[in-house]
PDB file of C-alpha atoms in Angstrom:
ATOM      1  CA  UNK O 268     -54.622  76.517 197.130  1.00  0.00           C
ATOM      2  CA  UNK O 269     -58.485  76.749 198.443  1.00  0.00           C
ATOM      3  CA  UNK O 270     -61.551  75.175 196.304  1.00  0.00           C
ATOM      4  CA  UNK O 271     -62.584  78.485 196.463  1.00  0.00           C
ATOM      5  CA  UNK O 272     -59.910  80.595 195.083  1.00  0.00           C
ATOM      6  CA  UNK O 273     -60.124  78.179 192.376  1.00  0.00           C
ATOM      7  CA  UNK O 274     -64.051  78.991 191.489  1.00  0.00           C
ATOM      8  CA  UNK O 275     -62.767  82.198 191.579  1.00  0.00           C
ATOM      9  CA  UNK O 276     -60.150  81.819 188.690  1.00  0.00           C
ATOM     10  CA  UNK O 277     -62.495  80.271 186.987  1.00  0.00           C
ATOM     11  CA  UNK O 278     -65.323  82.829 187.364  1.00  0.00           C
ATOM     12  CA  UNK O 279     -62.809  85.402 185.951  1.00  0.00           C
ATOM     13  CA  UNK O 280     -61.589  82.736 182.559  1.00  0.00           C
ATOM     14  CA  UNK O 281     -65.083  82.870 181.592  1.00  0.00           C
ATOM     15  CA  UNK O 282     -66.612  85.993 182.487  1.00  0.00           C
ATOM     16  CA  UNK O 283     -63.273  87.649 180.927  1.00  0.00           C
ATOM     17  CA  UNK O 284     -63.593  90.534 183.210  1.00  0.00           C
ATOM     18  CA  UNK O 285     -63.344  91.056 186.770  1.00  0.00           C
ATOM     19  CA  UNK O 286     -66.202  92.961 186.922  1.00  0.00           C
ATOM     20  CA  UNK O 287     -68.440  90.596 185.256  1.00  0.00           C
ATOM     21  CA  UNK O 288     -66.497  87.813 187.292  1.00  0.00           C
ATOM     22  CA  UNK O 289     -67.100  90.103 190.872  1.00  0.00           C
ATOM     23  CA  UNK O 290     -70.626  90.318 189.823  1.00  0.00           C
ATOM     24  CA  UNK O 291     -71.083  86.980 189.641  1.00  0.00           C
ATOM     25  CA  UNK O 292     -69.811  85.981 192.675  1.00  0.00           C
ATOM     26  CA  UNK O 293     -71.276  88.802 194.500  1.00  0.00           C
ATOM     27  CA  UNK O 294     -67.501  90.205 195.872  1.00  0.00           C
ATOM     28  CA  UNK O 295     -65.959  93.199 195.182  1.00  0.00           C
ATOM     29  CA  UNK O 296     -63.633  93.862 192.502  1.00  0.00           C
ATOM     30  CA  UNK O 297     -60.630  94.874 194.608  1.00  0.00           C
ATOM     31  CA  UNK O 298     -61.092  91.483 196.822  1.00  0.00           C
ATOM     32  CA  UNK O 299     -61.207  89.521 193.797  1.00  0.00           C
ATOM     33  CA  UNK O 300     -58.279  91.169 192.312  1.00  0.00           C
ATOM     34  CA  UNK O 301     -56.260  90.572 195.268  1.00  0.00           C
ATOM     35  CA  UNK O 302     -57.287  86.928 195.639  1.00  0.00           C
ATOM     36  CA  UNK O 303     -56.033  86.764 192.377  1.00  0.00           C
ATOM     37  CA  UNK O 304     -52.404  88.467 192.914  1.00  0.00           C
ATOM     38  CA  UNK O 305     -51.989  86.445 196.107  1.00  0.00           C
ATOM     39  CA  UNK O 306     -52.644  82.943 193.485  1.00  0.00           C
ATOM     40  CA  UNK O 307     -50.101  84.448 191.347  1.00  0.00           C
ATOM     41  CA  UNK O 308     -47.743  84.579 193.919  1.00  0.00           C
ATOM     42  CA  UNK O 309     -48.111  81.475 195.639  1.00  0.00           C
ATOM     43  CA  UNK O 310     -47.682  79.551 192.049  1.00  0.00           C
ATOM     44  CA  UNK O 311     -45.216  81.788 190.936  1.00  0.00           C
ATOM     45  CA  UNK O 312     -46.441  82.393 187.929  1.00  0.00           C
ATOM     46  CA  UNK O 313     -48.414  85.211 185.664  1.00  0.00           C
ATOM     47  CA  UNK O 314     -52.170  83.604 184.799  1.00  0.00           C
ATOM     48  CA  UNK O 315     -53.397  86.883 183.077  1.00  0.00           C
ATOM     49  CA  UNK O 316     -53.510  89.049 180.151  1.00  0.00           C
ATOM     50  CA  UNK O 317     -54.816  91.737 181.133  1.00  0.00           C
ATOM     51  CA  UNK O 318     -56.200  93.759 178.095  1.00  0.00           C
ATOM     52  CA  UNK O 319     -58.080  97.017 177.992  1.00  0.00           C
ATOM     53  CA  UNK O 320     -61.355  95.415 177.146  1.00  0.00           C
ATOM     54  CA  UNK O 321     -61.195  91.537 178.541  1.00  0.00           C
ATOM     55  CA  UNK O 322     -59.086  89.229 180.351  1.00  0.00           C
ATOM     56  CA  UNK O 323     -57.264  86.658 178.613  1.00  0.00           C
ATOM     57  CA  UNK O 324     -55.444  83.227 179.871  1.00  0.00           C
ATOM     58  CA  UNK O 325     -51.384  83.089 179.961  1.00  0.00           C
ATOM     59  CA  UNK O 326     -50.339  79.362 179.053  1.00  0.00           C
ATOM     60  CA  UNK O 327     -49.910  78.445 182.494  1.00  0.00           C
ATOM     61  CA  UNK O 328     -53.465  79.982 183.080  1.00  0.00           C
ATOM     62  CA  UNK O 329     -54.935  77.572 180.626  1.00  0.00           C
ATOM     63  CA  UNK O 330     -53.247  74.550 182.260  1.00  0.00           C
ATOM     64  CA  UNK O 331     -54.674  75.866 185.726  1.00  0.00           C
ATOM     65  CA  UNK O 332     -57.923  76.145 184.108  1.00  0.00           C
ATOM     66  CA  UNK O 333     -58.461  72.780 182.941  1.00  0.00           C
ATOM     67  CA  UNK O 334     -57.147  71.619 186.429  1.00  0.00           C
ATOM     68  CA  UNK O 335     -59.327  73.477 188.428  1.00  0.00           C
ATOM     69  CA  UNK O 336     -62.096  72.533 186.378  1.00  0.00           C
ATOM     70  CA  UNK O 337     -61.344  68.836 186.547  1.00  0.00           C
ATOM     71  CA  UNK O 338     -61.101  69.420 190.403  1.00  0.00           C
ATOM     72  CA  UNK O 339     -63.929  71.431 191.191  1.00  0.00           C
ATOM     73  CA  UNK O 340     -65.654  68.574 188.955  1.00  0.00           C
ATOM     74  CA  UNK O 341     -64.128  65.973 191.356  1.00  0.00           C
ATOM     75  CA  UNK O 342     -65.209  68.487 194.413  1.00  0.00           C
ATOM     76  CA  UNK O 343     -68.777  68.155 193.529  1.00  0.00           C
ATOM     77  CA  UNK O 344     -68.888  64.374 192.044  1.00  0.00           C
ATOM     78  CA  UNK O 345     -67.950  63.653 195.829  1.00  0.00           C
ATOM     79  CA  UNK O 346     -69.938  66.289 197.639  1.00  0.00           C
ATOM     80  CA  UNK O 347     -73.005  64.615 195.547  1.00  0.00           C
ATOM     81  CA  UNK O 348     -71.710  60.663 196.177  1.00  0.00           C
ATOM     82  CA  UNK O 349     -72.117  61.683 200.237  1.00  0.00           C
ATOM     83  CA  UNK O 350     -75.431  63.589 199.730  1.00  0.00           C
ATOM     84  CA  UNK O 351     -76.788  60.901 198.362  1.00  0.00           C
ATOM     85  CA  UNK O 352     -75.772  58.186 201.089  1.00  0.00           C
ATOM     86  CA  UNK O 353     -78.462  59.421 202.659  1.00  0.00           C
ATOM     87  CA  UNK O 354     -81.714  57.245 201.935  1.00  0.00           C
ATOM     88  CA  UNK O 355     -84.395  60.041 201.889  1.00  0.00           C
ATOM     89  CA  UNK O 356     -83.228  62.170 199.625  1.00  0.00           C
ATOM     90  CA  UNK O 357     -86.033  64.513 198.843  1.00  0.00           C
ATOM     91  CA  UNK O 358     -87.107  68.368 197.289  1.00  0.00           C
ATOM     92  CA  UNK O 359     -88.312  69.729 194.406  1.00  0.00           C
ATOM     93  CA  UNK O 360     -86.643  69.935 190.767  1.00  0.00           C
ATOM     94  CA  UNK O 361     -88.418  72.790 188.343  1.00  0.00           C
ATOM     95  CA  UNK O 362     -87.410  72.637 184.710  1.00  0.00           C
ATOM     96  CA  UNK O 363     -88.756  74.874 181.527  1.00  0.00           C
ATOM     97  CA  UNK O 364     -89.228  73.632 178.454  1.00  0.00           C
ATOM     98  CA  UNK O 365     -90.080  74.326 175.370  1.00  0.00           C
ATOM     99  CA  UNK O 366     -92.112  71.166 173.484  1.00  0.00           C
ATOM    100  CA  UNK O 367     -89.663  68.790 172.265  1.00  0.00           C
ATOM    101  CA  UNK O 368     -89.585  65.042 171.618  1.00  0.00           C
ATOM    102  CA  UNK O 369     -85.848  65.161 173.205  1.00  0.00           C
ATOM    103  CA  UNK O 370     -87.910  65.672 176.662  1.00  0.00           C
ATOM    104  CA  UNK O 371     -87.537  61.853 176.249  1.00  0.00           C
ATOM    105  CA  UNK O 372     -84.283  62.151 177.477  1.00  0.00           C
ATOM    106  CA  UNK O 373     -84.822  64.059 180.220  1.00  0.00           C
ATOM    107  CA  UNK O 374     -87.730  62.076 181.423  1.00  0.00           C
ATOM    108  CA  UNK O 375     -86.002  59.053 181.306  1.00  0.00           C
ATOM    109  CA  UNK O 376     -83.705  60.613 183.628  1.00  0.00           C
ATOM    110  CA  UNK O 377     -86.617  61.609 185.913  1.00  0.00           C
ATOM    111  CA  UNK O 378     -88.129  58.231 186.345  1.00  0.00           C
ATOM    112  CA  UNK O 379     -84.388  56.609 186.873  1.00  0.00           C
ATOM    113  CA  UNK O 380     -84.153  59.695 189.698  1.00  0.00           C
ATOM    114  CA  UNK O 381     -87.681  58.661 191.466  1.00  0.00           C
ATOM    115  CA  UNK O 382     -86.762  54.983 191.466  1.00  0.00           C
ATOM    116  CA  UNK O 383     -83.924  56.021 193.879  1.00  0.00           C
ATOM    117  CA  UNK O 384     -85.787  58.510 195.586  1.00  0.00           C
ATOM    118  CA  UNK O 385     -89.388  58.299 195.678  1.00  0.00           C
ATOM    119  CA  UNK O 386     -89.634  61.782 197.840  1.00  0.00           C
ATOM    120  CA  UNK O 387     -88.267  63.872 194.904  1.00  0.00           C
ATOM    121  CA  UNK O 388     -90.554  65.730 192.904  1.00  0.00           C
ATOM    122  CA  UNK O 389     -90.449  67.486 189.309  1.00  0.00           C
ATOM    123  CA  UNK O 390     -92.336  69.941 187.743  1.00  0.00           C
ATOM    124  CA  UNK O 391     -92.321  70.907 184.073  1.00  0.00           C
ATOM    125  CA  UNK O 392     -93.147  74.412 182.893  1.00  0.00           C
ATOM    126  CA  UNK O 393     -93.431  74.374 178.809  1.00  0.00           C
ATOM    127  CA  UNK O 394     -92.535  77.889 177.709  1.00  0.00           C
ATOM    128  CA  UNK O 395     -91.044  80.133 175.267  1.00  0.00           C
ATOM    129  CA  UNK O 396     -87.025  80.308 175.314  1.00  0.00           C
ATOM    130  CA  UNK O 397     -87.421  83.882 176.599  1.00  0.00           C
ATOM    131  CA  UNK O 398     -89.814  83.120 179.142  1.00  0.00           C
ATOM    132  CA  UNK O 399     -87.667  80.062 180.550  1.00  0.00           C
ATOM    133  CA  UNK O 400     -84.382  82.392 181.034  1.00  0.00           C
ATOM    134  CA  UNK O 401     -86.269  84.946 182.700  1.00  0.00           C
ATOM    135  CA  UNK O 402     -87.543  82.096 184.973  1.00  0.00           C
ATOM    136  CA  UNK O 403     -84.031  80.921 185.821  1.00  0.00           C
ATOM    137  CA  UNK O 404     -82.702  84.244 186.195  1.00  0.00           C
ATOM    138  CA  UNK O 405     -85.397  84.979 189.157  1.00  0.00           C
ATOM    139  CA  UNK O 406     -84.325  81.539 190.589  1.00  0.00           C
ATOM    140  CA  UNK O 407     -87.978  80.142 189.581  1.00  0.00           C
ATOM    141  CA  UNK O 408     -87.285  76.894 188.056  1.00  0.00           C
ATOM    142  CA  UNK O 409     -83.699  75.212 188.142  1.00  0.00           C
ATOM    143  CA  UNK O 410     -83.029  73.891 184.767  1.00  0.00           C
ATOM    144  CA  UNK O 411     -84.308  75.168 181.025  1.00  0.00           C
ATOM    145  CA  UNK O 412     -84.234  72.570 178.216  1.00  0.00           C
ATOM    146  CA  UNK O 413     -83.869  74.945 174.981  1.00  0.00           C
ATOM    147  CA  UNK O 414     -82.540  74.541 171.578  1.00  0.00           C
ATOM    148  CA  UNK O 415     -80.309  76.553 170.039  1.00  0.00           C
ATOM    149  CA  UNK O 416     -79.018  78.008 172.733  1.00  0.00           C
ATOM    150  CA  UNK O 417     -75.779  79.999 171.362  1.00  0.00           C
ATOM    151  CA  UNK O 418     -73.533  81.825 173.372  1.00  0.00           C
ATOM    152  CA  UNK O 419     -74.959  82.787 176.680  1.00  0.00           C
ATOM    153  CA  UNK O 420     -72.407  84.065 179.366  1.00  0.00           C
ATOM    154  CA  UNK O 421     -74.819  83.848 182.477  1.00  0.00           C
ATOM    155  CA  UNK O 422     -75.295  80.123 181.978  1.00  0.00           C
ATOM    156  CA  UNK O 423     -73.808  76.640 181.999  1.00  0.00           C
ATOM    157  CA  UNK O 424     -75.065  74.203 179.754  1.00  0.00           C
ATOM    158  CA  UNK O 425     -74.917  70.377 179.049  1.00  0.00           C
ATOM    159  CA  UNK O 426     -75.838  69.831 175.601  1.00  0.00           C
ATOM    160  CA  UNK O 427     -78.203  66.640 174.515  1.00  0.00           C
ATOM    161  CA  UNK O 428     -77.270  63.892 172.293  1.00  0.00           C
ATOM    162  CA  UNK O 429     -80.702  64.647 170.466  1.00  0.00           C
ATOM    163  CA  UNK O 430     -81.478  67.028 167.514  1.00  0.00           C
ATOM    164  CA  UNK O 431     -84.701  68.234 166.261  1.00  0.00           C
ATOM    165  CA  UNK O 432     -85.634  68.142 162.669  1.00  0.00           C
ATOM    166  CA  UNK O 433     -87.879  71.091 161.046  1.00  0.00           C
ATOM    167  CA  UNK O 434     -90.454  70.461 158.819  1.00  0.00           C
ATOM    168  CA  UNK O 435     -94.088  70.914 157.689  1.00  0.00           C
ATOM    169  CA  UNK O 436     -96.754  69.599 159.156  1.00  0.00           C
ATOM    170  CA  UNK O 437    -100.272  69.321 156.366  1.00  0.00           C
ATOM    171  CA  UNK O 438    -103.299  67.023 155.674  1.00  0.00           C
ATOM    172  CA  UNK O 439    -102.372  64.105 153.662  1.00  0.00           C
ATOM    173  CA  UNK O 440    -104.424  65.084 150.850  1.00  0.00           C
ATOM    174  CA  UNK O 441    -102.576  68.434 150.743  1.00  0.00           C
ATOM    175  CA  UNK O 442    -100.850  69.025 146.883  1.00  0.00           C
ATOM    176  CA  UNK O 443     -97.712  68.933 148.884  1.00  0.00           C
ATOM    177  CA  UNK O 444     -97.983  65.531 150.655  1.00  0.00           C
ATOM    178  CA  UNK O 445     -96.293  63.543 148.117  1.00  0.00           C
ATOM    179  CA  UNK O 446     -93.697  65.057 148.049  1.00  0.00           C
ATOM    180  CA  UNK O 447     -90.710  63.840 150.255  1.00  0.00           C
ATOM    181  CA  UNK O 448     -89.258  67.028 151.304  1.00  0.00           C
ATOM    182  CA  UNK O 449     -90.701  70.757 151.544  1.00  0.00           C
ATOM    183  CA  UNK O 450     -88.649  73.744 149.825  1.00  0.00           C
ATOM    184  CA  UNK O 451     -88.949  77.049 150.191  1.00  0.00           C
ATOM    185  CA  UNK O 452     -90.749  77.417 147.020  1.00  0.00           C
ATOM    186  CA  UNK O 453     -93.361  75.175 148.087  1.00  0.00           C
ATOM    187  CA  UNK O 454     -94.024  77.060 150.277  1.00  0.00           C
ATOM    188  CA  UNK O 455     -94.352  80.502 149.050  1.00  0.00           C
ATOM    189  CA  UNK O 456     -98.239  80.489 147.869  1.00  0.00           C
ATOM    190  CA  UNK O 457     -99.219  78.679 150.895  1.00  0.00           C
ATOM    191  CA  UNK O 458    -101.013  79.652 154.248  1.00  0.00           C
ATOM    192  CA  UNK O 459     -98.567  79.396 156.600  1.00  0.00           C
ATOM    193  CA  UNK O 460     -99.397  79.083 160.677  1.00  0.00           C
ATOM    194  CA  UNK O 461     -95.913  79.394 162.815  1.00  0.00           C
ATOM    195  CA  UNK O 462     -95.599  79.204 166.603  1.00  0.00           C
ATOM    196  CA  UNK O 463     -95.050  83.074 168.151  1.00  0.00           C
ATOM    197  CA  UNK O 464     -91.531  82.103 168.754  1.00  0.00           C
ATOM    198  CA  UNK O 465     -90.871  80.785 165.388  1.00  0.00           C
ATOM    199  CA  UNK O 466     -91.830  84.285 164.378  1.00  0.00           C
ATOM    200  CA  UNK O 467     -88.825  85.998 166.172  1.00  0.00           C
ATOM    201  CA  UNK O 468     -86.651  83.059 165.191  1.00  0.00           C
ATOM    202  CA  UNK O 469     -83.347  83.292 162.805  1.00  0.00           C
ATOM    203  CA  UNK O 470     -82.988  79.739 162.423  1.00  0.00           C
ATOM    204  CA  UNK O 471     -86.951  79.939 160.255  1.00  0.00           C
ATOM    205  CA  UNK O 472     -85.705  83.218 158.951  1.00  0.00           C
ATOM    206  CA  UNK O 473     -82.712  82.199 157.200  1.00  0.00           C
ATOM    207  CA  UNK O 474     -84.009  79.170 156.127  1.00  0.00           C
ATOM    208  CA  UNK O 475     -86.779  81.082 154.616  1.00  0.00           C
ATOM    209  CA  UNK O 476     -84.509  83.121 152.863  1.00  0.00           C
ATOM    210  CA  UNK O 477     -86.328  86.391 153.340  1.00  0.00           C
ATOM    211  CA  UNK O 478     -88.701  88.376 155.834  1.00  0.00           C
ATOM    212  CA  UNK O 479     -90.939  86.250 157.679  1.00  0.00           C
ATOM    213  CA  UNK O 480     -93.791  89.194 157.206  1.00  0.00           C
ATOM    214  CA  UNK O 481     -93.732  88.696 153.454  1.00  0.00           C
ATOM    215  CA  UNK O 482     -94.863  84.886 153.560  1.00  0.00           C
ATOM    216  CA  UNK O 483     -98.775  84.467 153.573  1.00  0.00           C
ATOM    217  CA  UNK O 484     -99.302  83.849 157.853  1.00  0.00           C
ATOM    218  CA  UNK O 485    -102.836  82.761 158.140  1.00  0.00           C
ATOM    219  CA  UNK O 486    -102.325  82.033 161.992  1.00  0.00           C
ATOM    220  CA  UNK O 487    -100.153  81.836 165.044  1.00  0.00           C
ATOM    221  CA  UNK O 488     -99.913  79.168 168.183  1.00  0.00           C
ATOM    222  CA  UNK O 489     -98.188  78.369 171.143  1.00  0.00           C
ATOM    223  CA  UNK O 490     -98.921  74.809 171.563  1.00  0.00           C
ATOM    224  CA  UNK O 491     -98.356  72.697 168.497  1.00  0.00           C
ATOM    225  CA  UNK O 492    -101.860  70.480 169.695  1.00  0.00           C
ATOM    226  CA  UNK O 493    -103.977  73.723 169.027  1.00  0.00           C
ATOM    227  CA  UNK O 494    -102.124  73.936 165.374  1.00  0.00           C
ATOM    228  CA  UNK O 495    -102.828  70.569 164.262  1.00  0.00           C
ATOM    229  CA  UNK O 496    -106.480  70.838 164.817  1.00  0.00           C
ATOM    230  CA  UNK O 497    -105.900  74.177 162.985  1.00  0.00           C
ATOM    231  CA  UNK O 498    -104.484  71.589 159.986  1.00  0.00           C
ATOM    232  CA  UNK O 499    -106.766  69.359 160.305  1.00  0.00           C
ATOM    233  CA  UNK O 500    -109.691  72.203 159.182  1.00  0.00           C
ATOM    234  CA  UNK O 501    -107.462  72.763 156.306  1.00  0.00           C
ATOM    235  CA  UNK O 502    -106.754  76.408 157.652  1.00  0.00           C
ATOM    236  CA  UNK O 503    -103.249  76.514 156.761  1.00  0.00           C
ATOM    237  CA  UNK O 504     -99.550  74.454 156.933  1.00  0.00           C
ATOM    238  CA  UNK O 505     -97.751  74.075 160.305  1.00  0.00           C
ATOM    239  CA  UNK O 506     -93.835  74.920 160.496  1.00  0.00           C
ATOM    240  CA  UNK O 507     -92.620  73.404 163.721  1.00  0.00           C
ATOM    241  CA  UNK O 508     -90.858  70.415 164.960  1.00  0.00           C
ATOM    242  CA  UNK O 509     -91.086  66.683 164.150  1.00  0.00           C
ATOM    243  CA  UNK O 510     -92.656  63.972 166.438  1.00  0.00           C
ATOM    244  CA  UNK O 511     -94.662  66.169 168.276  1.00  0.00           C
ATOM    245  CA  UNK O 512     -98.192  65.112 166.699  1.00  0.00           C
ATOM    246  CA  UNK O 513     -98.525  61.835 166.541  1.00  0.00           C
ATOM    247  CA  UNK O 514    -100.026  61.145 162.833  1.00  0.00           C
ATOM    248  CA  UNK O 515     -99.978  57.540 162.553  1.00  0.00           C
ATOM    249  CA  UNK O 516    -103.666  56.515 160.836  1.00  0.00           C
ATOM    250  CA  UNK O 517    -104.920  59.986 160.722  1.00  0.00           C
ATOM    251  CA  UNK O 518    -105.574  62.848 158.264  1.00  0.00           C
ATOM    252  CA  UNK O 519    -102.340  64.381 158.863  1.00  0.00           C
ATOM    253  CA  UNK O 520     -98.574  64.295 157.844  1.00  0.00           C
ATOM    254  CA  UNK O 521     -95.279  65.388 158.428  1.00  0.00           C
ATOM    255  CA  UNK O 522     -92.698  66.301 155.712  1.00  0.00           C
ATOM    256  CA  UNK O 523     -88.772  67.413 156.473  1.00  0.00           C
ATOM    257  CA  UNK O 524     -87.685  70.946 154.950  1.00  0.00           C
ATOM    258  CA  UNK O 525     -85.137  71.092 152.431  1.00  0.00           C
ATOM    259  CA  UNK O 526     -82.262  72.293 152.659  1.00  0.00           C
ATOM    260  CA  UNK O 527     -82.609  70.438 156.108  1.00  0.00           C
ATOM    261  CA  UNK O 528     -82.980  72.079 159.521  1.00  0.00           C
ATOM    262  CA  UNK O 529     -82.001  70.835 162.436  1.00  0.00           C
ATOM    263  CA  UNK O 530     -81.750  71.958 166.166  1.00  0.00           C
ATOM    264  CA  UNK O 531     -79.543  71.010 169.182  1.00  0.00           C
ATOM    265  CA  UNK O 532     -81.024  70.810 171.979  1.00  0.00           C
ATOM    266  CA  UNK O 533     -79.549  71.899 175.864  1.00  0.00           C
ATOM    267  CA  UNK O 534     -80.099  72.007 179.364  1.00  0.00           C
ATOM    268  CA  UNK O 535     -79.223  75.220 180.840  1.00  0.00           C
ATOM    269  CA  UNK O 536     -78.814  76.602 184.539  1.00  0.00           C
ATOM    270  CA  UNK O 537     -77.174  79.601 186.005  1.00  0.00           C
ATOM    271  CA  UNK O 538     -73.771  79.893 186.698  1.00  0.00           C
ATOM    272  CA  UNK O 539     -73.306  79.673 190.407  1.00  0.00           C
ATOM    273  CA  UNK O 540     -76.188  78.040 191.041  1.00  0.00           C
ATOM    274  CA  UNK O 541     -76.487  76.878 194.261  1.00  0.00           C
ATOM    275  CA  UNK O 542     -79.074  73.638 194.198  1.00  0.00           C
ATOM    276  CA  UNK O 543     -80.937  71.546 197.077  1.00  0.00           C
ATOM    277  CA  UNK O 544     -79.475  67.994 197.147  1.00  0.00           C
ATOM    278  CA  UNK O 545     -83.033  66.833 195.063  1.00  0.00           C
ATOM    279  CA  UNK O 546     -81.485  69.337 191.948  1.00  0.00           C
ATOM    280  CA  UNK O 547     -78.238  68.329 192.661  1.00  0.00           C
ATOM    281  CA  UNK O 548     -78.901  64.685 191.956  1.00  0.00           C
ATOM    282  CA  UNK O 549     -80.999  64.931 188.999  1.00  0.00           C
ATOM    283  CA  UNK O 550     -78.422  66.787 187.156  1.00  0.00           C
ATOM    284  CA  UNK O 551     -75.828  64.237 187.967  1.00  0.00           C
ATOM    285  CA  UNK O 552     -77.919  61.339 186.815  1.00  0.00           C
ATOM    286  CA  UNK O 553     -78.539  63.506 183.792  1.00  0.00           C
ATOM    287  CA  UNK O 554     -74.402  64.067 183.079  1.00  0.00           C
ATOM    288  CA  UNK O 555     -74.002  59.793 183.820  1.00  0.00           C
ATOM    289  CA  UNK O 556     -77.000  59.326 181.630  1.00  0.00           C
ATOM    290  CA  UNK O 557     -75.421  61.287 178.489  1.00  0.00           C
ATOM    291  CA  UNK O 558     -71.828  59.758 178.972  1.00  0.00           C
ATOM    292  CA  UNK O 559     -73.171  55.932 178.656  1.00  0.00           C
TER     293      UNK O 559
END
């Protein structure tokens, strides 16, 4: 049984087709099928369903597929371990971003990375979700850090032990800054100033309860800085994320919505990516980082 027939098998359990599965790997659909048969064969065993619309796992093909995972795992946990025997490790690690206080996390991992290997750098993008995906889908940056990422089929993910909490950022001498949570009916009369994305969002949607386009929007922004200063002239309140403005002995104040909103926060690649050992590394320190 080769390591790759086993990426293979497990291209196939989670693309659910062998065309999206053939895509993927960039073979054609009758090789893949007949890599498939001849796995069959050798185990003795059926490992498909195979349905008019998608591909689904026999029992034995679920026991294979936690194997093969657990082994491809192993595959690359050593492959990494003799990489980075080497003392020079070096290359260039590109991650998007959105802005996020979990970023702690990953730049935590980033200075643990450089203290083993000086040579490696890292460059942050901060971007819209959109714009990140699009990014790692023309192989521009290796790694997105998004929230709320859902069900994407393209991607692998390793989510963060870090949520974000919504709320409202306003001057403290705002009628609402006593209060210890912000409702939706607090909010209804008041000139509101949400980032772009925000505005295409369903988590701010449903939490609003109706169309975004009815509420009073004074103003827009893409970088939360720009916003507070917009707060700070008492042009309107700022929905976004907490942490990110820093409002310790200053005019300004954050309160948590209610109901509360949270989001989770991930890092994302492609599936099949194929990284340079400086990539490769990172993202293992990462996955050690998260299990502690």
């Amino acid at each position: 049984m080769e390591i790759r027939v086993l990426q293979y098998f497990l291209a196939i359990a989670r693309e659910e087709t062998i065309s999206g599965a053939a895509e993927f790997l960039h073979i054609t659909q009758p090789t893949l099928s007949r890599q498939m048969k001849d796995l069959e064969d050798e185990l003795g065993k059926i490992l498909f369903i195979r349905g008019t619309r998608k591909i689904e796992l026999t029992e034995e093909g679920m026991i294979l597929r936690k194997r093969a995972e657990e082994i491809i795992e192993l595959v690359d946990k050593t492959e990494m371990e003799i990489a980075t025997s080497d003392q020079h490790i070096s290359g260039d690690v590109y991650i998007g971003c959105g802005e996020t206080e979990g970023m702690r996390i990953i730049t935590k991992v980033i200075k643990q990375v450089q203290k083993q290997h000086p040579l490696i750098k890292f460059h942050i993008e901060s971007d819209y979700k959109e714009d990140v995906l699009d990014k790692l889908n023309k192989g521009l940056i290796d790694f997105g850090v998004l929230v709320n990422t859902g069900k994407m089929n393209n991607y692998n993910f390793l989510e963060l032990p870090y949520k974000d909490v919504c709320g409202v950022l306003m001057r403290t001498d705002s009628p609402l800054a006593s209060k210890d949570y912000i409702t939706i009916d607090d909010l209804k009369d008041k000139p509101l100033i949400l980032s772009r994305q925000d505005m295409q969002s369903d988590n701010i949607a449903t939490w609003l309860n109706e169309d975004i386009n009815e509420m009073n929007i004074v103003a827009t922004y893409n970088l939360i800085y720009n916003a507070s200063l917009m707060v700070e002239e008492g042009i309107g309140y700022v929905i976004g994320l907490d942490r990110l403005i820093n409002t310790t002995n200053t005019d300004l104040c954050f309160k948590p919505l209610k109901p509360s909103l949270e989001v989770s926060l991930s890092v994302v690649w492609k599936k099949y990516q194929v990284f340079n050992k400086a990539s490769k590394y990172f993202l293992t320190t990462l996955q050690s980082e998260i299990e502690l």
